[in-house]
Amino acid sequence: MIEFWMFNAMALLTVVPALLAVTVKNVFHAVLWLALSLVGVAGLFIILGAEFLFVVQILLYVGGIVVLLLFVVFLSGRPSDWKGRSSNEQWLGALLLSAVLFSSLSAVFRMMPSAKPVTGSPGPAILSLARILMKDWALPFEILSLVLLAALVGAVYFTRPDQERKGGGPW
Amino acid sequence: MVTLYHYLVLSALLFGIGLYGVLTRRNALLILISIELLFNAANVNFVALNRYLYPGQPLGQAAVLFVIAVAAAEAVVGLALVLALYRTFRTLQIEKIDLLKG
């Protein structure tokens, strides 16, 4: 029973801030609503027994990506950007498309095998998680570090001032 | 009683919200925010399916770790591109960024 109410609370904490994050006009507020929605997703991870993912979600998303987004909010944008509508003219079509996608996904999910609700708390998954990452999926794990390195180099390249970029960029 | 269906519907709802944001936002930064919502919808699905269909074998959680790492790389490069766009065009309104429009 307590799981049911926790699920409801976390679902509310996820969906309502997400709705606000895609509708509010102020960019700063949208980033803050996104952070709250990510906290809700972290709560869902806890209910699902993925405590390591909870930590990663808080550290990486709420602590890392959201702060990065806030920095970009401060560094870019003009006051004239925040005037006028925050959504474009296609909002009705987009709303219809999203609603159709949601309802069809829900219909498909109803055909999923109705798994029995798991009872009892799961044991700590971190040991087997480490075994998967370091043993079974060791090669993808190392490739991922290359991806992160490429992202780092790309970010440094794109944000260099113009005069330092000697003939490299297209503009 | 919370079943698998609850989590799947919740993630579909989150995905729909994110898709609406991607399609309607006029600011490049806000589109990136909506993409983060899409990533999180997928992550909720991964963890819920792992918990209900294959408990005791956290392959889905490992997949979520990979998704989070790739999402971090995407956010870093995307934000660098947003900053470069702002330096070049002095705006983030995507309908004003029309260099390739004939």
CSV table of C-alpha atoms in Angstrom, one decimal:
chain,number,residue,atom,x,y,z
A,1,MET,CA,0.0,0.0,0.0
A,2,ILE,CA,2.8,2.4,0.9
A,3,GLU,CA,4.4,1.6,-2.4
A,4,PHE,CA,1.2,2.6,-4.2
A,5,TRP,CA,1.1,6.0,-2.5
A,6,MET,CA,4.9,6.5,-3.1
A,7,PHE,CA,4.4,5.7,-6.7
A,8,ASN,CA,1.5,8.2,-7.0
A,9,ALA,CA,3.5,10.9,-5.3
A,10,MET,CA,6.6,10.4,-7.5
A,11,ALA,CA,4.5,10.1,-10.7
A,12,LEU,CA,2.9,13.5,-9.8
A,13,LEU,CA,6.4,14.9,-9.0
A,14,THR,CA,7.6,13.7,-12.4
A,15,VAL,CA,4.7,14.6,-14.7
A,16,VAL,CA,3.5,18.0,-13.3
A,17,PRO,CA,7.0,19.6,-13.4
A,18,ALA,CA,7.6,18.1,-16.8
A,19,LEU,CA,4.4,19.7,-18.1
A,20,LEU,CA,5.5,23.0,-16.7
A,21,ALA,CA,9.0,22.6,-18.1
A,22,VAL,CA,7.7,22.4,-21.6
A,23,THR,CA,5.1,25.2,-21.3
A,24,VAL,CA,6.4,28.0,-19.1
A,25,LYS,CA,7.8,31.0,-20.8
A,26,ASN,CA,10.7,31.8,-18.6
A,27,VAL,CA,13.7,29.7,-19.6
A,28,PHE,CA,15.2,29.8,-16.1
A,29,HIS,CA,12.0,28.6,-14.6
A,30,ALA,CA,11.8,25.8,-17.2
A,31,VAL,CA,15.2,24.5,-16.2
A,32,LEU,CA,14.2,24.5,-12.6
A,33,TRP,CA,11.0,22.6,-13.3
A,34,LEU,CA,13.1,20.1,-15.3
A,35,ALA,CA,15.3,19.6,-12.3
A,36,LEU,CA,12.2,18.9,-10.1
A,37,SER,CA,11.0,16.4,-12.7
A,38,LEU,CA,14.4,14.7,-12.7
A,39,VAL,CA,14.2,14.4,-8.9
A,40,GLY,CA,10.8,12.7,-9.4
A,41,VAL,CA,12.4,10.2,-11.8
A,42,ALA,CA,15.1,9.5,-9.2
A,43,GLY,CA,12.3,8.8,-6.7
A,44,LEU,CA,10.8,6.3,-9.2
A,45,PHE,CA,14.2,4.6,-9.4
A,46,ILE,CA,14.3,4.2,-5.6
A,47,ILE,CA,10.8,2.6,-5.6
A,48,LEU,CA,12.0,0.2,-8.4
A,49,GLY,CA,14.9,-0.8,-6.2
A,50,ALA,CA,17.7,0.8,-8.3
A,51,GLU,CA,19.5,2.7,-5.6
A,52,PHE,CA,22.7,3.2,-7.6
A,53,LEU,CA,20.8,4.7,-10.5
A,54,PHE,CA,19.1,7.1,-7.9
A,55,VAL,CA,22.5,8.3,-6.9
A,56,VAL,CA,23.7,8.6,-10.5
A,57,GLN,CA,20.5,10.5,-11.5
A,58,ILE,CA,20.9,13.0,-8.7
A,59,LEU,CA,24.6,13.5,-9.2
A,60,LEU,CA,24.7,13.5,-13.0
A,61,TYR,CA,21.4,15.0,-14.0
A,62,VAL,CA,20.3,17.2,-11.1
A,63,GLY,CA,23.8,18.2,-10.1
A,64,GLY,CA,25.5,18.2,-13.5
A,65,ILE,CA,23.4,18.7,-16.5
A,66,VAL,CA,20.9,21.1,-14.9
A,67,VAL,CA,23.8,23.3,-13.6
A,68,LEU,CA,25.2,23.2,-17.1
A,69,LEU,CA,21.9,24.3,-18.5
A,70,LEU,CA,21.7,27.1,-16.0
A,71,PHE,CA,25.1,28.3,-17.1
A,72,VAL,CA,24.0,28.4,-20.7
A,73,VAL,CA,20.9,30.2,-19.8
A,74,PHE,CA,23.0,32.9,-18.1
A,75,LEU,CA,25.5,33.1,-21.0
A,76,SER,CA,23.0,33.2,-23.9
A,77,GLY,CA,19.8,34.7,-25.0
A,78,ARG,CA,18.6,38.3,-25.3
A,79,PRO,CA,15.7,40.0,-23.6
A,80,SER,CA,13.9,40.1,-26.9
A,81,ASP,CA,14.1,36.3,-27.1
A,82,TRP,CA,11.8,36.0,-24.1
A,83,LYS,CA,9.1,38.2,-25.5
A,84,GLY,CA,6.3,36.9,-27.6
A,85,ARG,CA,5.0,33.3,-27.6
A,86,SER,CA,7.2,30.6,-26.3
A,87,SER,CA,5.6,27.9,-28.5
A,88,ASN,CA,5.2,28.0,-32.3
A,89,GLU,CA,2.1,27.9,-34.5
A,90,GLN,CA,2.1,24.1,-34.8
A,91,TRP,CA,1.2,23.6,-31.1
A,92,LEU,CA,-2.2,22.1,-31.9
A,93,GLY,CA,-0.8,19.5,-34.3
A,94,ALA,CA,2.0,18.7,-31.9
A,95,LEU,CA,-0.5,18.2,-29.1
A,96,LEU,CA,-2.6,15.9,-31.3
A,97,LEU,CA,0.5,13.9,-32.3
A,98,SER,CA,1.7,13.6,-28.7
A,99,ALA,CA,-1.8,12.5,-27.6
A,100,VAL,CA,-2.0,9.9,-30.3
A,101,LEU,CA,1.4,8.6,-29.5
A,102,PHE,CA,0.6,8.4,-25.8
A,103,SER,CA,-2.7,6.6,-26.3
A,104,SER,CA,-1.3,4.1,-28.9
A,105,LEU,CA,1.7,3.4,-26.6
A,106,SER,CA,-0.7,2.8,-23.7
A,107,ALA,CA,-2.7,0.4,-25.8
A,108,VAL,CA,0.4,-1.5,-26.9
A,109,PHE,CA,1.6,-1.7,-23.3
A,110,ARG,CA,-1.7,-3.2,-22.3
A,111,MET,CA,-0.7,-6.3,-24.4
A,112,MET,CA,2.5,-6.7,-22.4
A,113,PRO,CA,2.6,-9.9,-20.3
A,114,SER,CA,1.0,-8.9,-17.0
A,115,ALA,CA,3.9,-9.6,-14.7
A,116,LYS,CA,3.2,-10.3,-11.1
A,117,PRO,CA,4.1,-7.4,-8.8
A,118,VAL,CA,7.4,-8.0,-7.2
A,119,THR,CA,7.1,-8.4,-3.4
A,120,GLY,CA,9.7,-7.7,-0.9
A,121,SER,CA,12.7,-5.4,-1.2
A,122,PRO,CA,15.3,-6.5,-3.7
A,123,GLY,CA,18.8,-7.1,-2.5
A,124,PRO,CA,21.5,-4.6,-3.3
A,125,ALA,CA,22.0,-4.7,-7.1
A,126,ILE,CA,25.3,-2.8,-7.1
A,127,LEU,CA,27.5,-6.0,-7.0
A,128,SER,CA,25.9,-7.6,-10.0
A,129,LEU,CA,25.8,-4.2,-11.7
A,130,ALA,CA,29.5,-3.8,-11.3
A,131,ARG,CA,30.0,-7.4,-12.6
A,132,ILE,CA,28.0,-6.5,-15.7
A,133,LEU,CA,29.8,-3.3,-16.3
A,134,MET,CA,33.4,-4.5,-15.7
A,135,LYS,CA,33.2,-8.0,-17.0
A,136,ASP,CA,30.4,-8.7,-19.4
A,137,TRP,CA,30.1,-5.3,-21.0
A,138,ALA,CA,33.7,-4.2,-20.5
A,139,LEU,CA,34.3,-3.3,-24.1
A,140,PRO,CA,31.2,-1.1,-24.5
A,141,PHE,CA,32.1,0.5,-21.2
A,142,GLU,CA,35.6,1.4,-22.5
A,143,ILE,CA,34.1,2.7,-25.8
A,144,LEU,CA,31.8,4.9,-23.7
A,145,SER,CA,34.8,6.6,-22.3
A,146,LEU,CA,35.9,7.4,-25.8
A,147,VAL,CA,32.5,8.9,-26.5
A,148,LEU,CA,32.8,11.1,-23.5
A,149,LEU,CA,36.3,12.2,-24.5
A,150,ALA,CA,35.0,13.0,-28.0
A,151,ALA,CA,32.1,15.0,-26.4
A,152,LEU,CA,34.7,16.9,-24.3
A,153,VAL,CA,36.9,17.8,-27.3
A,154,GLY,CA,33.8,18.8,-29.3
A,155,ALA,CA,32.5,21.0,-26.6
A,156,VAL,CA,35.9,22.8,-26.2
A,157,TYR,CA,36.1,23.2,-30.0
A,158,PHE,CA,32.7,24.6,-30.5
A,159,THR,CA,33.0,27.1,-27.6
A,160,ARG,CA,36.4,28.5,-28.5
A,161,PRO,CA,36.3,32.2,-29.5
A,162,ASP,CA,36.2,32.9,-33.2
A,163,GLN,CA,39.7,34.2,-33.7
A,164,GLU,CA,41.2,31.1,-32.2
A,165,ARG,CA,39.5,28.8,-34.6
A,166,LYS,CA,41.9,29.1,-37.5
A,167,GLY,CA,40.1,28.0,-40.7
A,168,GLY,CA,38.5,25.1,-38.9
A,169,GLY,CA,34.9,26.1,-38.7
A,170,PRO,CA,32.5,26.7,-41.5
A,171,TRP,CA,31.7,30.3,-40.5
B,1,MET,CA,-1.0,-2.3,-6.2
B,2,VAL,CA,1.5,-0.9,-8.6
B,3,THR,CA,1.9,-3.0,-11.7
B,4,LEU,CA,4.3,-2.8,-14.6
B,5,TYR,CA,1.5,-1.1,-16.6
B,6,HIS,CA,1.5,1.9,-14.3
B,7,TYR,CA,5.2,2.5,-15.0
B,8,LEU,CA,4.9,2.0,-18.7
B,9,VAL,CA,2.0,4.4,-19.0
B,10,LEU,CA,3.9,6.9,-16.8
B,11,SER,CA,6.9,6.7,-19.1
B,12,ALA,CA,4.6,7.0,-22.2
B,13,LEU,CA,3.1,10.2,-20.7
B,14,LEU,CA,6.6,11.6,-20.0
B,15,PHE,CA,7.6,10.8,-23.5
B,16,GLY,CA,4.5,12.5,-24.9
B,17,ILE,CA,5.2,15.6,-22.9
B,18,GLY,CA,8.8,15.7,-24.1
B,19,LEU,CA,7.8,15.2,-27.7
B,20,TYR,CA,5.3,18.1,-27.4
B,21,GLY,CA,8.1,20.3,-26.0
B,22,VAL,CA,10.5,19.3,-28.8
B,23,LEU,CA,7.9,20.0,-31.5
B,24,THR,CA,6.6,23.3,-30.1
B,25,ARG,CA,9.4,25.2,-28.4
B,26,ARG,CA,10.9,28.1,-30.2
B,27,ASN,CA,14.1,28.4,-28.2
B,28,ALA,CA,17.0,26.0,-28.9
B,29,LEU,CA,17.8,25.7,-25.3
B,30,LEU,CA,14.2,24.7,-24.4
B,31,ILE,CA,14.3,22.0,-27.1
B,32,LEU,CA,17.3,20.5,-25.3
B,33,ILE,CA,15.4,20.5,-22.1
B,34,SER,CA,12.6,18.6,-23.7
B,35,ILE,CA,15.1,16.0,-25.1
B,36,GLU,CA,16.2,15.4,-21.5
B,37,LEU,CA,12.6,14.5,-20.7
B,38,LEU,CA,12.6,12.0,-23.6
B,39,PHE,CA,15.8,10.3,-22.2
B,40,ASN,CA,14.2,10.0,-18.8
B,41,ALA,CA,11.0,8.4,-20.1
B,42,ALA,CA,13.2,5.7,-21.8
B,43,ASN,CA,15.1,5.2,-18.5
B,44,VAL,CA,12.0,4.7,-16.5
B,45,ASN,CA,10.9,2.1,-19.0
B,46,PHE,CA,14.3,0.3,-18.8
B,47,VAL,CA,14.3,0.1,-15.0
B,48,ALA,CA,10.6,-0.9,-14.7
B,49,LEU,CA,10.9,-3.7,-17.2
B,50,ASN,CA,14.0,-4.9,-15.5
B,51,ARG,CA,12.4,-5.0,-12.1
B,52,TYR,CA,9.2,-6.7,-13.1
B,53,LEU,CA,10.3,-9.1,-15.9
B,54,TYR,CA,13.9,-10.0,-14.9
B,55,PRO,CA,14.4,-9.3,-11.2
B,56,GLY,CA,17.8,-10.2,-9.8
B,57,GLN,CA,19.7,-9.5,-13.0
B,58,PRO,CA,20.2,-5.7,-13.4
B,59,LEU,CA,20.9,-5.7,-17.1
B,60,GLY,CA,18.3,-2.9,-17.6
B,61,GLN,CA,20.0,-0.8,-14.9
B,62,ALA,CA,23.4,-1.2,-16.7
B,63,ALA,CA,21.7,-0.1,-19.9
B,64,VAL,CA,20.3,3.0,-18.1
B,65,LEU,CA,23.8,3.8,-17.0
B,66,PHE,CA,24.9,3.8,-20.6
B,67,VAL,CA,22.0,6.0,-21.6
B,68,ILE,CA,22.8,8.5,-18.9
B,69,ALA,CA,26.4,8.7,-20.0
B,70,VAL,CA,25.4,9.2,-23.6
B,71,ALA,CA,22.8,11.8,-22.5
B,72,ALA,CA,25.5,13.7,-20.6
B,73,ALA,CA,27.7,13.7,-23.8
B,74,GLU,CA,24.7,14.8,-25.8
B,75,ALA,CA,23.9,17.6,-23.4
B,76,VAL,CA,27.5,18.8,-23.3
B,77,VAL,CA,27.8,18.9,-27.1
B,78,GLY,CA,24.3,20.3,-27.5
B,79,LEU,CA,24.9,23.1,-25.1
B,80,ALA,CA,28.2,24.0,-26.8
B,81,LEU,CA,26.4,24.2,-30.1
B,82,VAL,CA,23.7,26.4,-28.5
B,83,LEU,CA,26.5,28.7,-27.3
B,84,ALA,CA,28.1,28.7,-30.7
B,85,LEU,CA,24.7,29.5,-32.3
B,86,TYR,CA,24.2,32.4,-29.9
B,87,ARG,CA,27.6,33.8,-30.7
B,88,THR,CA,27.0,33.5,-34.5
B,89,PHE,CA,23.4,34.7,-34.8
B,90,ARG,CA,22.9,36.6,-31.5
B,91,THR,CA,19.6,34.8,-31.0
B,92,LEU,CA,18.3,31.4,-29.9
B,93,GLN,CA,15.0,31.6,-31.7
B,94,ILE,CA,15.3,28.7,-34.1
B,95,GLU,CA,13.1,30.2,-36.8
B,96,LYS,CA,15.6,33.0,-37.2
B,97,ILE,CA,18.5,30.6,-37.7
B,98,ASP,CA,17.8,30.0,-41.4
B,99,LEU,CA,21.2,30.1,-43.1
B,100,LEU,CA,20.5,27.1,-45.2
B,101,LYS,CA,17.0,28.1,-46.2
B,102,GLY,CA,16.9,28.8,-49.9
